[in-house]
Coordinates of C-alpha atoms and ligand atoms in Angstrom, one line a residue:
Chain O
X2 CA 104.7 107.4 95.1
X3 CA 104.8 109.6 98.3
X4 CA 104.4 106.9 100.6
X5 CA 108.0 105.3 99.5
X6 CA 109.3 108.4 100.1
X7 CA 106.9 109.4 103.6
X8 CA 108.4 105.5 104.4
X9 CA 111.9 106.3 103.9
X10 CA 112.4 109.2 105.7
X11 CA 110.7 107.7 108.8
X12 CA 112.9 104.7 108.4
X13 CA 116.1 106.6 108.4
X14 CA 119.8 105.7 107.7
X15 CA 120.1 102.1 108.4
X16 CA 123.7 102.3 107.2
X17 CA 126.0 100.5 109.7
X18 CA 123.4 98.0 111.5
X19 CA 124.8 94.7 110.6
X20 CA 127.3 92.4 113.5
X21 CA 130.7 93.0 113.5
X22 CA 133.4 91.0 111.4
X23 CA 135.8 88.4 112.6
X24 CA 139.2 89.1 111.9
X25 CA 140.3 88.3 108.4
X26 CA 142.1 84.9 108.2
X27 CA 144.7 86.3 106.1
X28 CA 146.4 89.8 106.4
X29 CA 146.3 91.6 103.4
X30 CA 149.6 92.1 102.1
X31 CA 151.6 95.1 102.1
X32 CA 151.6 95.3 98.5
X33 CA 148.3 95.1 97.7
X34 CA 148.0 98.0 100.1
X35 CA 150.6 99.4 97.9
X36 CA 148.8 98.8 94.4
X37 CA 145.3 100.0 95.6
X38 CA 146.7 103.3 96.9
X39 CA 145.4 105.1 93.4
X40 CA 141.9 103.9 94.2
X41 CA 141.5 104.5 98.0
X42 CA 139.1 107.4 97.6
X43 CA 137.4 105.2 94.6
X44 CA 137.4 102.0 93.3
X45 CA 135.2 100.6 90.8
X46 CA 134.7 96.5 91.0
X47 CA 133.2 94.1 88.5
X48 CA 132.1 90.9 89.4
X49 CA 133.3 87.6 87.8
X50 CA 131.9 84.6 88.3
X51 CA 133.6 81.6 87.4
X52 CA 131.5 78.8 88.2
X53 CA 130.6 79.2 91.8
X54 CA 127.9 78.2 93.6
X55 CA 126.0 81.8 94.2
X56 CA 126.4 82.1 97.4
X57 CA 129.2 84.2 97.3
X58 CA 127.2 86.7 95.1
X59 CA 124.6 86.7 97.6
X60 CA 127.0 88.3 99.9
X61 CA 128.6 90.5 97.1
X62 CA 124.8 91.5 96.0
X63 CA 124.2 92.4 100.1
X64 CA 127.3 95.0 99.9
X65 CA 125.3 97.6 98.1
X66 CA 122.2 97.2 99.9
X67 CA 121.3 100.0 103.0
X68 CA 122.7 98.1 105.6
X69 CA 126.6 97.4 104.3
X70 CA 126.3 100.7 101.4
X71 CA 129.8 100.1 100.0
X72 CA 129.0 103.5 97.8
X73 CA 129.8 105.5 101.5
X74 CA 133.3 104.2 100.7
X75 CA 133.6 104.8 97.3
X76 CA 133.2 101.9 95.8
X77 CA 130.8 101.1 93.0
X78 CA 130.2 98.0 91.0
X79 CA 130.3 98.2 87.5
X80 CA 128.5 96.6 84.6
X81 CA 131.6 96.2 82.1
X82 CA 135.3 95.7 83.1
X83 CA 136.6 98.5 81.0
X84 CA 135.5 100.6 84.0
X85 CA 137.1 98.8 86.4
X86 CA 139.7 98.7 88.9
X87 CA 139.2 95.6 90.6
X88 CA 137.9 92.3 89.5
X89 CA 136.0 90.5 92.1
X90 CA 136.5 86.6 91.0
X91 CA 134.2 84.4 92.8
X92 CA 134.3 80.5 92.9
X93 CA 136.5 77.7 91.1
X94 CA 137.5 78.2 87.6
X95 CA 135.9 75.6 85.6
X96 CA 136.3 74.8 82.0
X97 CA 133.9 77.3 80.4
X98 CA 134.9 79.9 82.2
X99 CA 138.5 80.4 81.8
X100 CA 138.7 82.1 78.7
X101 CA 136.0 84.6 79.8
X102 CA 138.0 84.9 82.9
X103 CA 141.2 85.6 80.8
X104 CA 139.5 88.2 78.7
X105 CA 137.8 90.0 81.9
X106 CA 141.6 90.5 83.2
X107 CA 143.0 91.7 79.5
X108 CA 140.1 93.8 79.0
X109 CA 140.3 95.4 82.3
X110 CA 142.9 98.6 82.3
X111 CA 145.7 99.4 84.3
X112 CA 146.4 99.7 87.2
X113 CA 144.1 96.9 88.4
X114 CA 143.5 94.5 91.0
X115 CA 142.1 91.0 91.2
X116 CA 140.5 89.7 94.5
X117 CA 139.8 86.1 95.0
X118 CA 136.5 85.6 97.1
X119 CA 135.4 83.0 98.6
X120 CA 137.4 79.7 99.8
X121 CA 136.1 78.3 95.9
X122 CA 138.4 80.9 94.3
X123 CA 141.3 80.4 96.9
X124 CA 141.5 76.6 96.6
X125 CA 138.7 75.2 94.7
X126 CA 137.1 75.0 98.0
X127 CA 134.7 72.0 97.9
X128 CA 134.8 71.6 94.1
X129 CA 138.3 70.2 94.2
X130 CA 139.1 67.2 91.9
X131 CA 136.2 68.0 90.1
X132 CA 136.4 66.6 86.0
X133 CA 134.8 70.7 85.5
X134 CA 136.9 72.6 87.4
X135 CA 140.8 73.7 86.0
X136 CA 142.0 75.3 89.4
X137 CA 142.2 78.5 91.7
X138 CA 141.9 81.7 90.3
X139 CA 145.5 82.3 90.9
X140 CA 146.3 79.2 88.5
X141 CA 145.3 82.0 85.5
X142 CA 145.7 85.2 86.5
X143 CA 147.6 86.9 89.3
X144 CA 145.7 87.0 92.6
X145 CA 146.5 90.6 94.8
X146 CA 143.8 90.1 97.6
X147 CA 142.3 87.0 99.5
X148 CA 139.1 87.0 101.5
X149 CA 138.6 83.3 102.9
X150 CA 135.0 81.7 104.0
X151 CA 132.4 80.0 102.1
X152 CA 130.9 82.0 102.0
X153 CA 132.7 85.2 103.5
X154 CA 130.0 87.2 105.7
X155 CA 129.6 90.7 104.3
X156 CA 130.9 92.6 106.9
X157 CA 134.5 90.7 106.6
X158 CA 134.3 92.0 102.4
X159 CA 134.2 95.5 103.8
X160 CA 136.6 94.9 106.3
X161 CA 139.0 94.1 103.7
X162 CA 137.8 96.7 101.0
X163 CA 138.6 99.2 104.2
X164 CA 142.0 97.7 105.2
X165 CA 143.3 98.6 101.6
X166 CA 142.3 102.3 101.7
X167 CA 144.2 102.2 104.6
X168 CA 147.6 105.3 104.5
X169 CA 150.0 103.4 106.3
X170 CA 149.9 100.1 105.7
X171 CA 149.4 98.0 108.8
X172 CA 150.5 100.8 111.0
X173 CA 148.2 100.3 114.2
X174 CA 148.7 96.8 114.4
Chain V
X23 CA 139.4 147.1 79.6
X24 CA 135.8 145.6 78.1
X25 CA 138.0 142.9 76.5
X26 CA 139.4 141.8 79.3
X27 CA 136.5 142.0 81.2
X28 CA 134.7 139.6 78.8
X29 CA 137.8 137.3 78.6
X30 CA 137.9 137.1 82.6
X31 CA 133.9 136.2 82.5
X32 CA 134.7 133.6 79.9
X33 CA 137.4 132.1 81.8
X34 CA 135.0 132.2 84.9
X35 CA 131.9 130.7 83.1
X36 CA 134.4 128.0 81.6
X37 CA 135.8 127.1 85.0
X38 CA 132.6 127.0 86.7
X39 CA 130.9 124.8 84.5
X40 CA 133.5 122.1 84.6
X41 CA 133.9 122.5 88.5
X42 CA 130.3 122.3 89.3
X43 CA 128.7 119.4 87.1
X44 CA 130.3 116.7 89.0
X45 CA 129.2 118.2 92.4
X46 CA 125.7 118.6 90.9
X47 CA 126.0 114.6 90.1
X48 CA 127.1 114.2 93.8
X49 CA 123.8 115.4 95.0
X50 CA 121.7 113.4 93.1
X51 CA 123.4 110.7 94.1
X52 CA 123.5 111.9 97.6
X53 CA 119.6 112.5 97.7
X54 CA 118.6 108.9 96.0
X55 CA 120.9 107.4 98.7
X56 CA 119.2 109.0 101.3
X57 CA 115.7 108.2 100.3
X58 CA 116.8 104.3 99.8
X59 CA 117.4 104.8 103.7
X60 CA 121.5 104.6 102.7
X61 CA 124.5 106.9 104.0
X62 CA 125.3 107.1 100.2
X63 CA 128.9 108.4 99.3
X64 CA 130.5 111.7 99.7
X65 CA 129.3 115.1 97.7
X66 CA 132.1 115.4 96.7
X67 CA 133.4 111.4 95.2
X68 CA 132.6 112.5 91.4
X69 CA 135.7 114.6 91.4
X70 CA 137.5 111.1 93.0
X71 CA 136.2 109.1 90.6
X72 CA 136.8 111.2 87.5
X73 CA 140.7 112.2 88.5
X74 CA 141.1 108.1 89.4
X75 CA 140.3 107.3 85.9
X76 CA 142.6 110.2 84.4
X77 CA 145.1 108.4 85.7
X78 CA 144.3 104.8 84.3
X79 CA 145.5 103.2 81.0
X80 CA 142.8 103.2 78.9
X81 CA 142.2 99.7 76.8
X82 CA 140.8 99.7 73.2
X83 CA 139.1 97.1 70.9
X84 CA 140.9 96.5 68.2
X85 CA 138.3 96.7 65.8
X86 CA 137.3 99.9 66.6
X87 CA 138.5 103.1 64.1
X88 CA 138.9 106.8 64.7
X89 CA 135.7 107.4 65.8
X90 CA 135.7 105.9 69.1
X91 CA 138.8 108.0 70.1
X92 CA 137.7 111.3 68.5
X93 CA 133.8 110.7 70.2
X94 CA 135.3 111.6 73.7
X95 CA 136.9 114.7 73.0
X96 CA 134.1 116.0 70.6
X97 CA 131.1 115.3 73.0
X98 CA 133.2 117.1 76.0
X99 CA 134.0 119.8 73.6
X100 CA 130.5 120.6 72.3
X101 CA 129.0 120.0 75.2
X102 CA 130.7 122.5 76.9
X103 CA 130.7 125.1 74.0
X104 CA 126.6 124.7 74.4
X105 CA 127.5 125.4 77.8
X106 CA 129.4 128.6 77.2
X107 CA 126.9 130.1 74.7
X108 CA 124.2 130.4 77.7
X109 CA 124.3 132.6 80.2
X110 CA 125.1 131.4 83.9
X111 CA 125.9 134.0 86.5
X112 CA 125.1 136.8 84.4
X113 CA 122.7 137.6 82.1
X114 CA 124.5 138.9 79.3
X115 CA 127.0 136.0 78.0
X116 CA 130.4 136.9 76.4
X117 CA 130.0 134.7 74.0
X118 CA 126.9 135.6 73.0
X119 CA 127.8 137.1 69.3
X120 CA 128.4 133.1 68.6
X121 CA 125.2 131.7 68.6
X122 CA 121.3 131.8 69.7
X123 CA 118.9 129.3 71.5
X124 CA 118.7 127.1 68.4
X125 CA 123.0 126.9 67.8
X126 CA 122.7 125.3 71.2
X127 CA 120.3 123.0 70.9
X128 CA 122.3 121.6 67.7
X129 CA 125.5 121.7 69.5
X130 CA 124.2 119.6 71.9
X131 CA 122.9 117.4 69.1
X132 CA 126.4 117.0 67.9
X133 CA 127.5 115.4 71.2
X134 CA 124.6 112.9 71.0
X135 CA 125.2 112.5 67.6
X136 CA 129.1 111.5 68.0
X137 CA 127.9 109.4 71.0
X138 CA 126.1 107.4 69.0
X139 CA 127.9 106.6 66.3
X140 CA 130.3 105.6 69.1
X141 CA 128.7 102.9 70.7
X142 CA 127.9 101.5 67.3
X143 CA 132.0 101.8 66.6
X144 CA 133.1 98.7 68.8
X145 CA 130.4 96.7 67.0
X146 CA 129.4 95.4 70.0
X147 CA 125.3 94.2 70.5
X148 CA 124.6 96.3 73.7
X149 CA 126.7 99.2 72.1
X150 CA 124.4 99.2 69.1
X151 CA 121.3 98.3 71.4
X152 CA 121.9 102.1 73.4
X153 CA 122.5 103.7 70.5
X154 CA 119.5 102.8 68.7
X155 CA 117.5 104.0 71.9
X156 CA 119.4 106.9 72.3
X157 CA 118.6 107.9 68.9
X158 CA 114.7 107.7 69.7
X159 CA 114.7 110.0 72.5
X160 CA 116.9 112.4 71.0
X161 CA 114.6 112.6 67.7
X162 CA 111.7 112.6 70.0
X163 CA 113.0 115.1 72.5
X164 CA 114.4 117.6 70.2
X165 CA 111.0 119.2 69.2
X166 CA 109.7 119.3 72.1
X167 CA 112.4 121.3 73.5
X168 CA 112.7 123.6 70.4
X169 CA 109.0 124.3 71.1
X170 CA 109.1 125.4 74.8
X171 CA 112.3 127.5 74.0
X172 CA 110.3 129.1 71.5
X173 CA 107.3 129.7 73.8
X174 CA 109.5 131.7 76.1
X175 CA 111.4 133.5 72.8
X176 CA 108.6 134.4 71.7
X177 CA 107.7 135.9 75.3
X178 CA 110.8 138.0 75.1
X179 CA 111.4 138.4 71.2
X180 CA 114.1 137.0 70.8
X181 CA 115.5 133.5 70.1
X182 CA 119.2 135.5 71.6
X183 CA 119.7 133.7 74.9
X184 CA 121.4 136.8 77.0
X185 CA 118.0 138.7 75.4
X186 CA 115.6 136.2 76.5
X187 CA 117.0 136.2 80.0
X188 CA 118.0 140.0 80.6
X189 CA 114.5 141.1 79.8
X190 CA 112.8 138.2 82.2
X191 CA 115.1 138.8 85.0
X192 CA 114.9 142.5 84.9
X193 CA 110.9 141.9 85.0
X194 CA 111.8 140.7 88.8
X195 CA 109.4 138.0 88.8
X196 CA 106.5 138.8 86.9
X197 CA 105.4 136.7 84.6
X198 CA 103.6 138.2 81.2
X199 CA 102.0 134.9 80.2
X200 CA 101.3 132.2 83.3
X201 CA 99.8 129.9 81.6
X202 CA 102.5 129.3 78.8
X203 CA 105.3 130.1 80.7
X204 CA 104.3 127.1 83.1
X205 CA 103.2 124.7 80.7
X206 CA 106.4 125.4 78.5
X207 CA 108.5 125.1 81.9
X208 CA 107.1 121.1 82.2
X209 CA 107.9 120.1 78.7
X210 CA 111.2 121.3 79.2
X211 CA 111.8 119.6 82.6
X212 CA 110.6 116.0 80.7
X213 CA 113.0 117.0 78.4
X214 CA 115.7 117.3 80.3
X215 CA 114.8 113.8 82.5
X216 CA 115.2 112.7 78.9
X217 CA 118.0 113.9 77.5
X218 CA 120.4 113.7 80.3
X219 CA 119.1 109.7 81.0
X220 CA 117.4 110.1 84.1
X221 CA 114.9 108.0 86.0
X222 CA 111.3 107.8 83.8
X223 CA 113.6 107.1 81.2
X224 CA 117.2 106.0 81.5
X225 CA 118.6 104.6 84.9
X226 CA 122.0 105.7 85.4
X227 CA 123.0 103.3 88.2
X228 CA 121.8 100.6 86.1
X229 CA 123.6 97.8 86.1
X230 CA 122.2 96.0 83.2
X231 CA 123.0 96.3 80.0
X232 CA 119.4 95.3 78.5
X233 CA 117.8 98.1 80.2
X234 CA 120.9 100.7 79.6
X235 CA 120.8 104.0 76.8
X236 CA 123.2 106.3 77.8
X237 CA 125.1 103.6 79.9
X238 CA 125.3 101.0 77.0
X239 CA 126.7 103.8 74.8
X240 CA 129.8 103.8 77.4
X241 CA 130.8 100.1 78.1
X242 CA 133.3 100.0 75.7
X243 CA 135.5 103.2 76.9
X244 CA 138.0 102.9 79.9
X245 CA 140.5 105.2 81.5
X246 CA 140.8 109.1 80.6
X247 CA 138.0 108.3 77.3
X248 CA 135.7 107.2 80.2
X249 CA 136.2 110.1 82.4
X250 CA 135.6 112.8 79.8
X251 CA 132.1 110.7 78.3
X252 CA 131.1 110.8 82.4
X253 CA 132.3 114.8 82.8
X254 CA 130.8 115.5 79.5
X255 CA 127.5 114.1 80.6
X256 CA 127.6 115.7 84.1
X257 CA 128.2 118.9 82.2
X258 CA 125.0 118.2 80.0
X259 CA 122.8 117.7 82.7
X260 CA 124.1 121.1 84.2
X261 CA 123.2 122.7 81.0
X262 CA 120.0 121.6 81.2
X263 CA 119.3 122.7 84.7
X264 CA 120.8 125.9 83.9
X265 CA 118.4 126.5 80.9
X266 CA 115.4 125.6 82.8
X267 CA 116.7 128.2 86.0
X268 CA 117.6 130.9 84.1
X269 CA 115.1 130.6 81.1
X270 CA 112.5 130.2 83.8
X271 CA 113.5 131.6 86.5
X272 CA 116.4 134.1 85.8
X273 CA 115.6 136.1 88.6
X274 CA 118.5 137.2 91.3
X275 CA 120.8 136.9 88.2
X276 CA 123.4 139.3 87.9
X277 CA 122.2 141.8 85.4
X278 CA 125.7 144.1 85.4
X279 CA 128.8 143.0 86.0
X280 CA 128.8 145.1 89.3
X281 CA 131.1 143.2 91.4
X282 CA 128.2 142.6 94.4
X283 CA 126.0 141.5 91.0
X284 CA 128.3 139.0 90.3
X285 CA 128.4 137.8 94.0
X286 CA 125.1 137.6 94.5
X287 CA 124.2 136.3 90.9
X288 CA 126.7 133.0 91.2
X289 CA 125.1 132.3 95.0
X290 CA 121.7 132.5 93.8
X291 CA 122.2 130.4 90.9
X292 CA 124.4 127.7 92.7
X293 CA 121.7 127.1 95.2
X294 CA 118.8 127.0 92.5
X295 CA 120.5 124.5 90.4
X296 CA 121.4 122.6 93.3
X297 CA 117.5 122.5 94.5
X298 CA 116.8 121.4 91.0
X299 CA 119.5 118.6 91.3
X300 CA 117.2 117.2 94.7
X301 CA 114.0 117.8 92.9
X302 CA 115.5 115.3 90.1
X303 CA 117.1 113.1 93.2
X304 CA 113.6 113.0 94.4
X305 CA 111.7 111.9 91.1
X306 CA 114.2 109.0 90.5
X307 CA 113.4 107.5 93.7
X308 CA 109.4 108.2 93.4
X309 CA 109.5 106.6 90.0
X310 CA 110.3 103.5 88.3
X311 CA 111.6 103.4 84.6
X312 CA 109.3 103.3 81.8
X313 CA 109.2 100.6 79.8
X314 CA 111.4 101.9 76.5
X315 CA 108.0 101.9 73.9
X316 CA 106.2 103.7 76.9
X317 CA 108.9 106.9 76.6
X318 CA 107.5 108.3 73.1
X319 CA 104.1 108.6 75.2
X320 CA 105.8 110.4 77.5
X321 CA 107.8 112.8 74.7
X322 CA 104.7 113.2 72.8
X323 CA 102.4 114.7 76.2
X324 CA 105.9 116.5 76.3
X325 CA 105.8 118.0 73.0
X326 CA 102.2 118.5 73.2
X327 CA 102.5 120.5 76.5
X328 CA 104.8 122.7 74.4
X329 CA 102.7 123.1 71.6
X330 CA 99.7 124.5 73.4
X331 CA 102.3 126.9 75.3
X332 CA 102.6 128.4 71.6
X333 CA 99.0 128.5 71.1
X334 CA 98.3 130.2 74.5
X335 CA 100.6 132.5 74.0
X336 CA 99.2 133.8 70.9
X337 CA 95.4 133.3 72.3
X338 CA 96.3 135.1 75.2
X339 CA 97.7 138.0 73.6
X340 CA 94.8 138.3 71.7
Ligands
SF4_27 S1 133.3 79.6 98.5 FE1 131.5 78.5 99.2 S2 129.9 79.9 99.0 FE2 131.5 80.7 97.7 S3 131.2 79.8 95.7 FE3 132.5 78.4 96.8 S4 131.1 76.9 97.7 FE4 129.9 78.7 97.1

């Protein structure tokens, strides 16, 4: 009991101790800037998974752990998409999936925001022309953000998640 | 003048309650992050998060009726009337013509009670699943608390809230009956884990739904519904706290309405509920959850604890 806690405070704050990202393949678009402005001080993500290979959750799992602590920015990951502001879709849509995918979207309230993760969720990424799979993400619902890789480090997901809090959209750049 | 007086300390009590629940949340939550070695988000991103979801479109299930609208606004409302019947900042409470120690525990009842009967609303199976939980604790926790409130009535003579707390503070710090008073004090804090769904018992940063009660009762609400079950709930837990500081430990409450009183009275009791809020902060991260037919144990050494408060208050006395 007292030595988790004796062995966290002589750990400290780890927050912040991870390699920096590369910069994201694709801008995010002025829009999307535009439509997350109600949730820049808070946003609340859920999590779909359409059929991907895990590996993309991995990395989504890592964001709330110590190192990466997407809670510093406000962000927490919810366990039902009525509380949600953005769904987090991650690999290709197969055939099973669509419908809970379509219900996820109609279930979560507006505003909200869809983020395709994952080169999977983009383009089918290596699953393309598969007999299971019925296309991207964007194919079924509208797509607002893009992060690219397969999968996508951790540190590029925040780097996204902090270029839409951003005030002025692309301003310094 | 005494009117408004009262009417202004109302206003006051009102306003302070609803400000400072979510900030007490943000502690917790600060505290737990720190301990799990995290930076942890801002004290103050409860007040982000509730006015973010004020100002979403809230969805409903069609198969829902009345209920599941109506639960929202009754759970904030009794909640906070629970809240308004006990005193705060100072120990005599305007509205303390409306109801003793016992009209507060029921009021509070009535917010559980609408809460469960709205997760069984949407008919869905993890609604249902918290509800049926919930409604264990609740029935265990209720005489347990009843009991240690009574313990300290019975101290003071009174089951009158402003009574029970006047006469402790004004006793600056003496304690008539140790034993009891200490004992009485435990059962109530393992009530409160209880009640409010904290750590040996509920998980609030739980993120699934088979291990959820108070959690699962929410899934189904969104938007402005959601925020109000969340405010309502941060409101509960500051009850709580503010029952066991001021039942407990009243002293450095303002005991006239002096205007240094008051001063002194809110400061003091900010900072005591607040130290409460990292006590809590710490047990969640020194304990994992029970497993659910482990919590009636837990209840029951809670109600016990009570019970012998009772009987060494009347063996002490002689
Ligand atoms: S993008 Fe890559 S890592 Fe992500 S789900 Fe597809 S195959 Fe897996």
């Amino acid at each position: 009991m007292f030595r988790i806690i004796k062995k966290s405070l002589a750990t400290g704050v780890v927050t912040g101790q991870y390699p920096a990202a590369k910069a994201p393949s694709e801008p995010v678009s002025r829009e999307a800037i535009e439509k997350a402005k109600p949730f820049r001080r808070s946003l609340t993500i859920r999590e779909v998974d359409t059929g991907s290979c895990n590996a993309c959750e991995m990395e989504m799992n890592a964001l709330a752990n110590p190192v990466y602590d997407v809670e510093r920015f406000g962000v927490h990951i919810a366990a039902s998409p009525r509380h949600t502001d953005a769904l987090v879709v991650t690999g290709p849509v197969t055939v099973n999936m669509e419908r809970a995918l379509k219900d996820a979207y109609k279930q979560t309230p507006d505003p909200k925001l869809v983020i395709a993760l994952g080169d999977c969720a983009i383009n089918c990424g290596v699953f393309k022309g598969s007999y299971a799979v019925t296309g991207p993400v964007e194919r079924h619902i509208p797509v607002d953000v893009r992060i690219a890789g397969c999968p996508p480090r951790p540190a590029e997901i925040l780097a996204v998640l902090g270029e839409l809090r951003k005030d002025r959209p692309n301003s310094d750049r | 003048m005494y009117a408004m007086v009262q009417l202004v300390l109302i206003v006051v009590q009102f306003v302070m309650l609803l400000a400072l629940a979510p900030f007490i949340v943000g502690v917790i939550r600060k505290v737990k992050a720190r301990l799990q070695c995290r930076r942890g988000a801002g004290l103050l991103q409860p007040y982000a998060d509730l006015a973010k979801l004020f100002r979403k479109q809230p969805v409903r299930s069609s198969t829902t009726s009345w209920i599941f609208t109506a639960a929202p606004y009754i759970v904030f409302a009794s909640t906070v009337a629970a809240g308004l019947l006990m005193p705060v900042f100072l120990s005599h409470t305007p509205l303390n013509f409306a109801g003793n120690i016992i009209a507060l525990v029921y009021l509070l009842a009535l917010g559980t009670f609408f809460l469960i009967l709205a997760g069984l609303d949407a008919g869905s199976a993890f609604g249902g699943m918290g509800s049926s939980r919930e409604a264990i604790v609740a029935t265990l926790a209720e005489p347990a608390m009843m009991l240690s409130i009574l313990a300290i009535a019975l101290t003071a003579g009174s089951t009158n809230l402003s009574t029970i707390v006047h006469q402790s503070a004004l006793l600056e710090g003496v304690v008539l009956a140790p034993p009891a008073h200490l004992m009485a004090l435990a059962a109530m804090f393992i009530v409160t884990l209880a009640e409010t769904g904290r750590v040996p018992v509920d998980n609030p940063a739980t993120h699934l739904e088979l291990t959820m009660i108070h959690e699962a009762m929410l899934l189904e609400y969104s938007g402005r519904y959601l925020a109000l079950m969340e405010w309502a709930a941060g409101i509960k837990l500051l009850v709580f706290l503010t029952l066991i500081v001021n039942v407990f430990a009243p002293w450095g409450i303002a005991t006239s309405v002096a205007p240094l009183a008051l001063v002194t009275g809110t400061a003091v009791y900010v900072v005591k509920v607040a130290g409460l809020a990292v006590v809590i902060g710490v047990i969640e991260s020194m304990f994992a959850k029970l497993r659910l037919f482990r919590v009636p144990e837990l209840l029951g050494a809670a109600f016990i604890l009570a019970l012998l408060a009772l009987v060494f208050f009347y063996t002490l006395r002689g």
